[in-house]
Amino acid sequence: MLALLLLLAGTGGRADCVLGPADELVALARVQDGDTLQLADGRRVRLIGVNTPELARDGQQAQPLAAEARQFTERFLADGDLELVYDRDRRDRYGRILAHVYNHRGDSLEAALLSAGLAFHIAVAPNLALAECLASREDEAREAGRGVWAPGTWPVMRAGDIRPGDGGFVLLRGRVEKVDRNRYLWLELDGPVALRLDPEGDYGQMARRDWQGREIEVKGWLVDRGAKYLSRFPQHKRWFIAVDSEFTIEISRK
């Protein structure tokens, strides 16, 4: 385990994933998990731009490499204060601070986790200032087969295989069967899942937006609206994933 962490730590942070000078210099109390920190003043910080595997809790088993992600973060942030740099939204719905985090050397924790393959890049509007840089770090890890991108490490779910009990963060693939539009753009996949997009967003799709039949891979949180919802609205999909930016969705051109 130690050898693995040392090897992964060798990928280092990337100083070019920097938004600007520090907004705050803070002291760390403990690392809760790979992407969540407890500060000495009692505040909690959620990293912007990454999602690390979940540790075991509430009867659920730990996801692959969850312990390694937490240990990586602990080692990366050891021996010094932290720098916090804010984006546009400063708090999430749980009251946690949203920030880009750097160690005392000025290295990006998000970039380091992504480069090591110990996190997935997530891009949630409006905190997209470093999305392009962080996406490139994930691309490097994926091409190298590191961490969660190593063959057989992280399960890729198919939209048609989603069943009651499924939820949380997923890497999911499916084929678009139907497109609906209200205040959102809805891509209904070949299974009980729909993707919710901003109709004005740019998702790297073709100019004509000919979505039907396209194979899609998406990273995000699978939300189960429940059997009661489905009984009231049988024409809708029970599960959905909110897609905020082009960095969390890939669309085939075939």
XYZ file of C-alpha atoms in Angstrom:
254
model
C 0.000 0.000 0.000
C 2.720 2.472 0.914
C 4.587 1.699 -2.282
C 1.433 2.359 -4.268
C 0.863 5.716 -2.602
C 4.453 6.750 -3.170
C 4.189 5.775 -6.809
C 0.971 7.729 -7.240
C 2.302 10.712 -5.319
C 5.105 10.831 -7.836
C 2.624 12.058 -10.435
C 2.608 15.288 -8.430
C 0.401 18.356 -8.675
C 0.210 20.540 -11.709
C 0.917 24.174 -10.981
C -0.796 25.262 -14.214
C -4.254 24.292 -12.784
C -4.219 27.538 -10.813
C -7.062 30.042 -10.762
C -5.309 32.865 -8.951
C -3.731 33.891 -5.639
C -5.023 32.272 -2.461
C -8.221 33.672 -0.987
C -7.452 32.048 2.363
C -4.555 30.324 4.106
C -6.035 27.707 6.450
C -4.980 24.893 8.779
C -6.104 21.311 8.204
C -7.606 19.280 11.059
C -8.213 16.029 9.207
C -8.987 14.497 5.839
C -12.531 13.141 5.870
C -12.149 11.413 2.504
C -10.306 12.030 -0.728
C -12.289 15.141 -1.666
C -13.556 16.475 1.683
C -11.490 18.206 4.384
C -12.126 19.300 7.953
C -10.380 22.560 8.844
C -8.993 23.454 12.250
C -11.659 26.167 12.620
C -14.444 23.589 12.188
C -15.397 24.338 8.601
C -15.591 21.605 5.989
C -14.219 21.988 2.481
C -15.411 20.111 -0.601
C -12.952 20.175 -3.500
C -14.194 21.712 -6.721
C -13.888 19.664 -9.880
C -13.309 16.156 -8.530
C -15.192 13.250 -7.022
C -13.202 10.536 -5.267
C -14.465 7.012 -4.494
C -16.667 6.752 -1.403
C -15.489 5.122 1.811
C -17.640 2.484 3.500
C -20.612 3.965 5.357
C -24.254 3.296 6.234
C -23.838 -0.397 5.505
C -22.418 0.266 2.043
C -19.076 -1.174 1.038
C -16.216 1.142 0.113
C -15.856 1.877 -3.584
C -12.650 0.832 -5.356
C -9.596 2.903 -4.290
C -11.514 4.953 -1.706
C -8.952 4.317 1.047
C -6.086 5.030 -1.347
C -7.671 8.359 -2.333
C -7.954 9.456 1.295
C -4.371 8.410 2.071
C -3.149 10.205 -1.049
C -4.858 13.420 0.071
C -3.403 13.079 3.581
C 0.124 12.697 2.218
C -0.303 15.477 -0.329
C -1.456 17.973 2.303
C 0.955 16.976 5.070
C 3.519 19.352 6.580
C 1.932 22.711 5.972
C -1.075 24.996 5.755
C -3.487 24.889 2.828
C -4.399 27.513 0.268
C -8.044 27.915 -0.698
C -9.057 29.602 -3.942
C -12.750 30.226 -4.553
C -14.670 29.951 -7.784
C -18.147 31.448 -8.292
C -20.295 29.466 -5.848
C -18.663 29.272 -2.420
C -20.935 26.760 -0.657
C -22.805 23.620 -1.579
C -26.257 22.534 -0.408
C -24.713 20.841 2.634
C -23.111 24.084 3.804
C -19.587 22.970 2.917
C -17.079 25.428 1.478
C -16.405 24.862 -2.219
C -12.804 25.644 -3.094
C -9.785 24.768 -5.185
C -7.188 23.448 -2.737
C -3.389 23.750 -2.922
C -0.731 22.501 -0.545
C 1.964 24.682 1.018
C 4.063 24.326 -2.147
C 1.237 25.691 -4.298
C 0.475 22.325 -5.958
C -3.103 21.577 -6.973
C -4.704 18.756 -5.000
C -7.427 18.318 -7.624
C -4.896 17.998 -10.440
C -2.833 15.531 -8.418
C -5.811 13.290 -7.623
C -6.918 13.269 -11.245
C -3.421 12.603 -12.549
C -3.104 9.655 -10.163
C -6.425 8.207 -11.290
C -7.858 8.518 -7.780
C -10.718 10.826 -8.730
C -13.169 11.532 -11.510
C -13.379 14.977 -13.006
C -16.776 16.564 -12.413
C -17.719 19.959 -13.785
C -20.687 21.515 -12.006
C -21.799 24.963 -13.146
C -21.022 27.691 -12.354
C -17.667 26.554 -10.868
C -16.028 25.834 -14.213
C -12.993 28.160 -14.157
C -10.480 25.267 -14.133
C -12.610 22.647 -15.866
C -10.537 22.458 -19.041
C -7.250 22.069 -17.170
C -8.632 19.455 -14.789
C -10.245 17.537 -17.647
C -6.846 17.238 -19.291
C -5.410 15.663 -16.118
C -8.149 13.039 -16.120
C -7.528 12.367 -19.816
C -3.856 11.666 -19.066
C -4.728 9.189 -16.303
C -7.321 7.470 -18.454
C -4.944 7.051 -21.368
C -2.299 5.651 -19.008
C -4.785 3.310 -17.299
C -4.069 4.651 -13.815
C -6.201 4.125 -10.721
C -9.922 3.982 -11.453
C -9.086 3.758 -15.169
C -7.125 0.519 -14.818
C -8.966 -2.337 -16.564
C -11.544 -3.974 -14.312
C -11.177 -1.454 -11.470
C -14.244 0.765 -11.765
C -17.558 -0.647 -13.047
C -19.079 0.984 -16.127
C -22.859 0.669 -15.923
C -25.223 0.321 -18.857
C -28.415 2.377 -18.838
C -30.448 -0.733 -19.556
C -29.074 -2.521 -16.492
C -30.170 0.048 -13.870
C -32.386 -1.504 -11.206
C -34.040 -0.403 -7.915
C -31.343 0.233 -5.349
C -28.941 1.755 -7.880
C -27.890 5.339 -7.346
C -25.031 7.621 -6.397
C -22.062 8.517 -8.533
C -21.779 6.410 -11.680
C -19.907 6.080 -14.939
C -22.730 5.153 -17.290
C -23.134 4.360 -20.974
C -26.282 4.224 -23.048
C -27.842 5.004 -26.402
C -30.226 7.924 -26.960
C -33.684 6.749 -27.956
C -35.709 9.927 -27.569
C -35.245 13.654 -26.975
C -37.744 15.770 -25.021
C -37.664 19.428 -24.088
C -39.322 21.589 -21.472
C -37.245 23.958 -19.363
C -34.502 21.317 -19.793
C -33.321 19.123 -22.612
C -33.940 15.454 -21.776
C -32.060 12.644 -23.480
C -33.898 9.388 -22.828
C -31.559 6.414 -22.957
C -32.133 2.750 -23.766
C -33.127 1.923 -20.215
C -34.900 3.637 -17.306
C -32.494 6.618 -17.311
C -32.700 10.122 -18.767
C -30.019 12.807 -18.921
C -31.054 16.360 -17.985
C -29.186 19.062 -19.896
C -29.345 22.825 -20.181
C -30.974 23.447 -23.590
C -28.657 26.411 -24.138
C -25.501 24.506 -23.222
C -22.720 23.406 -25.530
C -22.050 19.709 -25.050
C -19.793 19.203 -28.025
C -22.639 17.785 -30.063
C -23.218 18.231 -33.762
C -24.672 21.521 -34.956
C -28.007 19.871 -35.872
C -28.245 18.267 -32.433
C -29.096 14.921 -33.991
C -28.894 13.055 -30.700
C -31.024 10.027 -31.584
C -29.071 6.809 -31.826
C -25.904 8.314 -30.396
C -23.899 6.332 -27.859
C -23.193 8.412 -24.769
C -20.901 8.065 -21.766
C -21.686 10.238 -18.763
C -20.243 10.791 -15.280
C -22.584 11.992 -12.580
C -25.022 11.265 -9.804
C -27.795 8.832 -10.643
C -30.989 10.075 -8.974
C -33.851 7.645 -8.333
C -37.175 9.467 -8.397
C -38.866 6.356 -7.060
C -41.696 3.996 -7.917
C -44.379 6.500 -6.821
C -43.024 9.070 -9.253
C -43.096 6.504 -12.050
C -46.684 5.537 -11.249
C -47.723 9.203 -11.527
C -45.677 9.871 -14.657
C -45.319 6.547 -16.498
C -44.172 8.359 -19.627
C -41.012 9.557 -17.820
C -37.842 7.746 -16.810
C -37.462 6.785 -13.164
C -33.761 7.685 -12.928
C -31.960 10.782 -14.206
C -28.498 12.335 -14.235
C -28.042 16.111 -14.351
C -25.343 17.090 -16.860
C -23.939 20.574 -16.305
C -21.173 20.786 -18.874
C -19.441 19.187 -21.827
C -16.715 17.840 -19.522
C -18.950 15.155 -18.003
C -20.463 13.759 -21.187
C -18.987 12.143 -24.296
C -21.097 11.689 -27.422
C -20.213 9.307 -30.199
C -20.129 10.577 -33.763
C -21.250 7.241 -35.230
